[in-house]
Short mmCIF file of C-alpha atoms and ligand atoms in Angstrom, two decimals:
data_model
loop_
_atom_site.label_atom_id
_atom_site.label_comp_id
_atom_site.label_asym_id
_atom_site.label_seq_id
_atom_site.Cartn_x
_atom_site.Cartn_y
_atom_site.Cartn_z
CA MET A 1 0.07 0.02 0.01
CA GLY A 2 1.27 3.40 -0.91
CA LYS A 3 1.35 6.62 1.42
CA VAL A 4 -2.02 7.31 3.02
CA ALA A 5 -3.51 10.64 1.62
CA LEU A 6 -6.93 11.84 3.06
CA VAL A 7 -8.85 14.41 1.06
CA THR A 8 -11.76 16.43 2.65
CA GLY A 9 -14.82 16.88 0.52
CA GLY A 10 -12.89 14.29 -1.93
CA THR A 11 -15.89 12.88 -3.67
CA ARG A 12 -16.80 15.98 -5.81
CA GLY A 13 -15.58 18.88 -7.69
CA ILE A 14 -11.96 19.82 -7.01
CA GLY A 15 -11.73 17.16 -4.21
CA LYS A 16 -12.83 14.37 -6.54
CA ALA A 17 -10.04 15.44 -9.04
CA VAL A 18 -7.36 15.36 -6.24
CA SER A 19 -8.21 12.02 -4.80
CA LEU A 20 -8.03 10.50 -8.16
CA ALA A 21 -4.73 12.25 -9.17
CA LEU A 22 -3.36 11.17 -5.79
CA LYS A 23 -4.72 7.36 -6.44
CA ALA A 24 -2.90 7.56 -9.91
CA GLU A 25 0.42 8.36 -8.15
CA GLY A 26 -0.01 5.47 -5.89
CA TYR A 27 -1.30 6.89 -2.90
CA THR A 28 -4.08 5.05 -0.63
CA VAL A 29 -6.51 7.65 -0.70
CA ALA A 30 -9.47 8.34 1.89
CA ALA A 31 -11.88 10.75 0.66
CA THR A 32 -14.44 12.36 3.24
CA TYR A 33 -17.91 13.57 2.50
CA ALA A 34 -20.74 15.64 4.26
CA GLY A 35 -24.02 14.49 2.92
CA ASN A 36 -24.89 12.30 0.08
CA ASP A 37 -24.37 8.46 0.95
CA GLU A 38 -25.59 7.46 -2.51
CA LYS A 39 -23.37 9.60 -4.50
CA ALA A 40 -20.35 8.66 -2.25
CA ALA A 41 -21.12 5.07 -2.84
CA ALA A 42 -21.09 5.57 -6.50
CA PHE A 43 -17.87 7.22 -6.36
CA THR A 44 -16.44 4.26 -4.56
CA ASP A 45 -17.84 1.95 -6.99
CA GLU A 46 -16.44 3.95 -9.72
CA THR A 47 -12.93 4.89 -8.39
CA GLY A 48 -12.29 2.04 -5.67
CA ILE A 49 -11.45 4.97 -3.33
CA ALA A 50 -12.65 4.59 0.41
CA THR A 51 -15.01 7.10 1.68
CA TYR A 52 -15.75 8.23 4.98
CA LYS A 53 -18.88 10.62 6.22
CA TRP A 54 -18.11 13.26 8.64
CA ASP A 55 -18.61 17.24 9.05
CA VAL A 56 -15.43 18.80 9.16
CA SER A 57 -16.78 21.67 11.35
CA ASP A 58 -17.13 19.01 14.18
CA TYR A 59 -13.92 18.80 16.03
CA GLU A 60 -14.93 15.33 17.82
CA ALA A 61 -16.28 14.00 14.40
CA CYS A 62 -12.93 14.85 12.71
CA ALA A 63 -10.75 13.23 15.52
CA ALA A 64 -12.92 10.31 15.62
CA GLY A 65 -13.04 9.96 11.71
CA ILE A 66 -9.20 10.39 11.27
CA ALA A 67 -8.68 7.45 13.99
CA LYS A 68 -10.94 5.24 11.93
CA VAL A 69 -8.98 6.09 8.60
CA GLU A 70 -5.78 5.45 10.24
CA GLU A 71 -6.93 2.19 11.86
CA ASP A 72 -8.39 1.10 8.43
CA LEU A 73 -5.43 2.27 6.12
CA GLY A 74 -2.34 3.52 8.02
CA PRO A 75 -0.99 6.85 9.42
CA ILE A 76 -2.12 9.89 7.26
CA GLU A 77 0.73 11.40 5.55
CA VAL A 78 -0.83 13.73 3.27
CA LEU A 79 -3.71 15.68 4.31
CA VAL A 80 -5.63 17.89 1.55
CA ASN A 81 -7.97 20.30 3.32
CA ASN A 82 -10.63 20.88 0.24
CA ALA A 83 -13.99 20.62 1.83
CA GLY A 84 -15.67 24.15 1.41
CA ILE A 85 -18.93 25.73 0.98
CA THR A 86 -20.32 29.01 -0.06
CA ARG A 87 -23.18 31.18 1.27
CA ASP A 88 -23.01 34.20 -0.88
CA ALA A 89 -25.03 37.40 0.11
CA PRO A 90 -24.29 41.21 0.02
CA PHE A 91 -23.08 41.94 3.44
CA HIS A 92 -26.31 43.94 4.25
CA LYS A 93 -28.04 40.86 3.66
CA MET A 94 -25.85 38.49 5.17
CA LYS A 95 -27.31 36.36 7.93
CA PRO A 96 -25.29 35.52 11.01
CA GLU A 97 -25.75 31.93 10.17
CA GLN A 98 -24.36 32.31 6.67
CA TRP A 99 -21.28 33.71 8.44
CA ARG A 100 -21.16 31.05 10.88
CA GLU A 101 -21.56 28.28 8.41
CA VAL A 102 -18.86 29.24 6.22
CA ILE A 103 -16.58 30.31 9.02
CA ASP A 104 -17.07 26.81 10.77
CA THR A 105 -16.67 24.76 7.49
CA ASN A 106 -13.97 26.60 5.73
CA LEU A 107 -11.73 27.92 8.38
CA SER A 108 -12.64 25.97 11.78
CA GLY A 109 -12.77 23.09 9.47
CA VAL A 110 -8.98 23.41 8.50
CA PHE A 111 -8.29 23.55 12.09
CA ASN A 112 -10.32 20.47 13.05
CA MET A 113 -8.73 18.38 10.51
CA THR A 114 -5.08 19.34 10.81
CA HIS A 115 -5.07 19.47 14.72
CA PRO A 116 -5.61 15.36 14.94
CA VAL A 117 -3.10 14.61 12.30
CA TRP A 118 -0.33 16.74 13.49
CA PRO A 119 1.13 14.96 16.44
CA GLY A 120 1.77 11.79 14.22
CA MET A 121 3.05 13.75 11.53
CA ARG A 122 5.56 15.38 14.12
CA GLU A 123 6.36 11.95 15.53
CA ARG A 124 7.05 10.34 11.95
CA LYS A 125 9.04 13.47 10.79
CA PHE A 126 6.95 13.64 7.67
CA GLY A 127 3.90 15.27 6.57
CA ARG A 128 2.30 17.08 3.82
CA ILE A 129 -0.59 19.50 4.48
CA ILE A 130 -2.36 21.09 1.55
CA MET A 131 -4.84 23.75 1.67
CA ILE A 132 -7.40 24.65 -0.95
CA SER A 133 -8.06 28.32 -0.63
CA SER A 134 -9.39 30.57 -3.39
CA ILE A 135 -8.63 33.51 -5.50
CA ASN A 136 -11.27 35.10 -3.42
CA GLY A 137 -9.49 34.75 -0.19
CA GLN A 138 -6.63 36.75 -1.90
CA LYS A 139 -8.55 39.63 -3.72
CA GLY A 140 -11.84 39.48 -1.95
CA GLN A 141 -15.31 39.24 -3.68
CA PHE A 142 -18.53 41.22 -3.90
CA ALA A 143 -21.08 39.08 -1.67
CA GLN A 144 -18.37 36.88 -0.14
CA ALA A 145 -17.48 38.68 3.05
CA ASN A 146 -17.80 35.28 4.67
CA TYR A 147 -15.98 33.00 2.39
CA ALA A 148 -13.14 35.60 1.70
CA ALA A 149 -12.39 35.89 5.48
CA ALA A 150 -12.25 32.01 5.67
CA LYS A 151 -10.27 31.61 2.62
CA ALA A 152 -7.74 34.40 3.68
CA GLY A 153 -7.74 32.86 7.24
CA ASP A 154 -6.58 29.52 5.58
CA ILE A 155 -3.44 31.35 4.21
CA GLY A 156 -2.46 32.80 7.50
CA PHE A 157 -3.06 29.46 9.10
CA THR A 158 -0.68 27.73 6.59
CA LYS A 159 2.26 30.30 7.21
CA ALA A 160 2.13 29.99 11.00
CA LEU A 161 1.93 26.06 10.79
CA ALA A 162 4.73 25.97 8.12
CA GLN A 163 7.19 27.54 10.58
CA GLU A 164 6.11 25.15 13.33
CA GLY A 165 6.36 22.06 10.93
CA ALA A 166 9.45 22.92 9.25
CA ARG A 167 11.82 21.20 11.63
CA ALA A 168 9.74 18.02 11.79
CA GLY A 169 9.71 17.37 7.95
CA ILE A 170 6.00 18.69 7.71
CA THR A 171 5.30 21.06 4.74
CA VAL A 172 2.09 23.18 4.76
CA ASN A 173 1.04 25.06 1.76
CA VAL A 174 -1.94 26.52 0.04
CA VAL A 175 -3.24 26.21 -3.55
CA ALA A 176 -5.30 29.02 -4.40
CA PRO A 177 -7.77 28.25 -7.43
CA GLY A 178 -9.50 30.85 -9.62
CA TYR A 179 -13.09 30.00 -10.93
CA ILE A 180 -12.96 26.23 -11.86
CA ASN A 181 -15.58 24.46 -13.67
CA THR A 182 -17.44 22.63 -10.64
CA ASP A 183 -20.87 22.25 -9.10
CA MET A 184 -19.97 25.41 -7.08
CA MET A 185 -20.05 27.54 -10.22
CA ALA A 186 -23.90 26.59 -10.45
CA THR A 187 -24.77 28.97 -7.75
CA ILE A 188 -23.71 31.95 -9.77
CA PRO A 189 -26.24 33.52 -11.78
CA GLU A 190 -25.42 33.37 -15.57
CA LYS A 191 -25.01 37.14 -16.24
CA VAL A 192 -22.57 37.21 -13.41
CA MET A 193 -20.85 34.11 -14.93
CA ASP A 194 -20.22 35.82 -18.33
CA SER A 195 -18.50 38.88 -16.56
CA ILE A 196 -16.40 36.47 -14.40
CA VAL A 197 -15.18 34.34 -17.52
CA GLY A 198 -14.66 37.74 -19.18
CA ALA A 199 -12.18 38.82 -16.67
CA ILE A 200 -10.09 35.58 -16.94
CA PRO A 201 -7.17 36.38 -18.88
CA VAL A 202 -6.71 32.78 -20.40
CA GLY A 203 -10.47 33.23 -21.50
CA ARG A 204 -12.04 29.87 -19.70
CA LEU A 205 -12.72 28.59 -16.35
CA GLY A 206 -10.01 26.08 -14.89
CA GLU A 207 -10.58 22.40 -14.98
CA ALA A 208 -10.47 20.71 -11.63
CA GLU A 209 -7.67 18.44 -12.84
CA GLU A 210 -5.55 21.25 -13.13
CA ILE A 211 -5.69 22.09 -9.57
CA ALA A 212 -5.17 18.17 -8.74
CA ARG A 213 -1.81 18.42 -10.47
CA ALA A 214 -0.69 21.38 -8.20
CA VAL A 215 -1.53 19.39 -5.13
CA VAL A 216 0.00 16.21 -6.38
CA PHE A 217 3.28 18.09 -6.76
CA LEU A 218 2.98 19.84 -3.48
CA ALA A 219 2.26 16.37 -1.76
CA SER A 220 5.46 14.83 -3.46
CA GLU A 221 8.94 14.30 -1.85
CA ASP A 222 10.22 16.70 -4.46
CA ALA A 223 8.32 19.68 -2.89
CA GLY A 224 10.24 19.31 0.60
CA PHE A 225 11.66 22.74 0.33
CA ILE A 226 8.37 24.45 -0.39
CA THR A 227 6.63 25.42 2.74
CA GLY A 228 4.32 28.20 3.63
CA SER A 229 3.66 29.21 0.14
CA THR A 230 0.45 29.74 -1.85
CA LEU A 231 0.49 28.35 -5.23
CA THR A 232 -2.09 30.59 -7.40
CA ALA A 233 -3.91 28.72 -10.22
CA ASN A 234 -6.23 31.13 -11.62
CA GLY A 235 -5.65 31.62 -15.26
CA GLY A 236 -4.25 34.95 -14.54
CA GLN A 237 -7.26 36.57 -13.15
CA TYR A 238 -5.39 37.77 -9.92
CA MET A 239 -1.54 37.94 -9.60
CA ALA A 240 -0.73 37.74 -5.84
N1 CAA B 301 -19.52 43.95 -8.07
C1 CAA B 301 -20.26 45.10 -7.74
N2 CAA B 301 -21.63 45.08 -7.66
C2 CAA B 301 -22.11 43.78 -7.95
C3 CAA B 301 -21.32 42.86 -8.16
C4 CAA B 301 -19.86 42.64 -8.20
N3 CAA B 301 -19.14 41.65 -8.44
N4 CAA B 301 -22.31 41.48 -8.22
C5 CAA B 301 -23.60 42.07 -7.96
N5 CAA B 301 -23.67 43.40 -7.86
C6 CAA B 301 -24.64 44.31 -7.79
C7 CAA B 301 -25.74 44.16 -8.55
O1 CAA B 301 -25.28 44.80 -9.79
C8 CAA B 301 -26.86 44.75 -7.90
O2 CAA B 301 -26.85 46.19 -7.91
P1 CAA B 301 -28.24 46.96 -8.26
O3 CAA B 301 -29.26 46.59 -7.08
O4 CAA B 301 -27.65 48.28 -8.33
O5 CAA B 301 -28.59 46.44 -9.63
C9 CAA B 301 -26.72 44.05 -6.52
O6 CAA B 301 -25.17 43.97 -6.50
C10 CAA B 301 -27.09 42.80 -6.35
O7 CAA B 301 -27.97 43.13 -5.16
P2 CAA B 301 -29.19 42.24 -4.91
O8 CAA B 301 -29.91 42.64 -3.77
O9 CAA B 301 -30.05 41.73 -6.26
O10 CAA B 301 -28.23 40.65 -4.47
P3 CAA B 301 -28.82 39.41 -4.15
O11 CAA B 301 -29.17 39.15 -2.74
O12 CAA B 301 -29.82 38.73 -5.20
O13 CAA B 301 -27.50 38.56 -4.32
C11 CAA B 301 -25.53 37.74 -5.58
C12 CAA B 301 -27.08 38.24 -5.75
C13 CAA B 301 -25.41 36.78 -4.43
C14 CAA B 301 -24.50 38.84 -5.07
C15 CAA B 301 -25.29 37.10 -6.93
O14 CAA B 301 -25.28 38.10 -7.90
C16 CAA B 301 -24.07 36.27 -6.75
O15 CAA B 301 -24.10 35.07 -6.29
N6 CAA B 301 -23.03 36.67 -7.31
C17 CAA B 301 -21.73 35.96 -7.44
C18 CAA B 301 -20.70 36.25 -6.17
C19 CAA B 301 -19.62 35.35 -6.63
O16 CAA B 301 -18.87 35.48 -7.50
N7 CAA B 301 -19.19 34.13 -5.68
C20 CAA B 301 -17.93 33.52 -5.93
C21 CAA B 301 -18.52 31.94 -6.15
S1 CAA B 301 -17.51 30.73 -6.70
C22 CAA B 301 -16.51 30.54 -5.50
O17 CAA B 301 -16.75 31.03 -4.47
C23 CAA B 301 -15.45 29.35 -5.84
C24 CAA B 301 -14.12 30.25 -5.75
O18 CAA B 301 -13.23 29.89 -4.77
C25 CAA B 301 -13.56 30.85 -6.87
#
């Protein structure tokens, strides 16, 4: 069995592409999902990748879920914090629960998943932790005060943790995708979508596989000198 990689939100969208790309590289992959059992079962049938269900916003569930994955597959050496949600609204209409849900999942979820794997990675003197942030955590976005705050928070979290992990052989990095062709785009009204694509210099949305390849590189032994960095993959829309 190859090194164990855990991908949160790993059955759909960017997470699915990351799960498949890591599997193709020889990793033993565990993919988590939050909701749809049927879709997760279909994913396992299609890919042979094991799935586990828990809510990344729940610390106890993360700790228990990670313990189960490690019991089934072995120690987690690569963690990809991909799970994320949007609850877009202009700030004057944003409800406290829209703020909380996004912060709890997209920012606290990253703490909840990383904290339980950290001691094992420190002991084994190896780890790869990769955050999937967003262009909107770098540049801000109308109607995303919640999402932009969480995704920017993920970048700060990474920079702090990279310093703590460095001597223990743990690298911590961010991939910041731009607008990628996934289900998440379906929440954006069509006329807004046209102006988004118009603002992307390469003239198209990104593909999930293009993000997955960046993750595979950061997970590799070859990327051992890269830590605390943010790899931007957005078709030239924002050059951080
Ligand atoms: N910049 C400036 N003004 C904007 C704007 C923008 N980007 N988008 C909308 N507006 C304006 C509209 O023109 C409109 O103005 P008027 O009232 O003067 O006509 C106003 O804001 C919209 O107000 P509404 O009260 O109608 O807004 P709403 O409550 O219906 O909300 C919305 C609509 C949520 C803003 C919707 O337009 C939307 O979803 N926009 C897309 C937001 C977005 O890009 N999200 C990114 C999702 S992808 C993602 O998150 C993945 C990733 O990491 C990249």
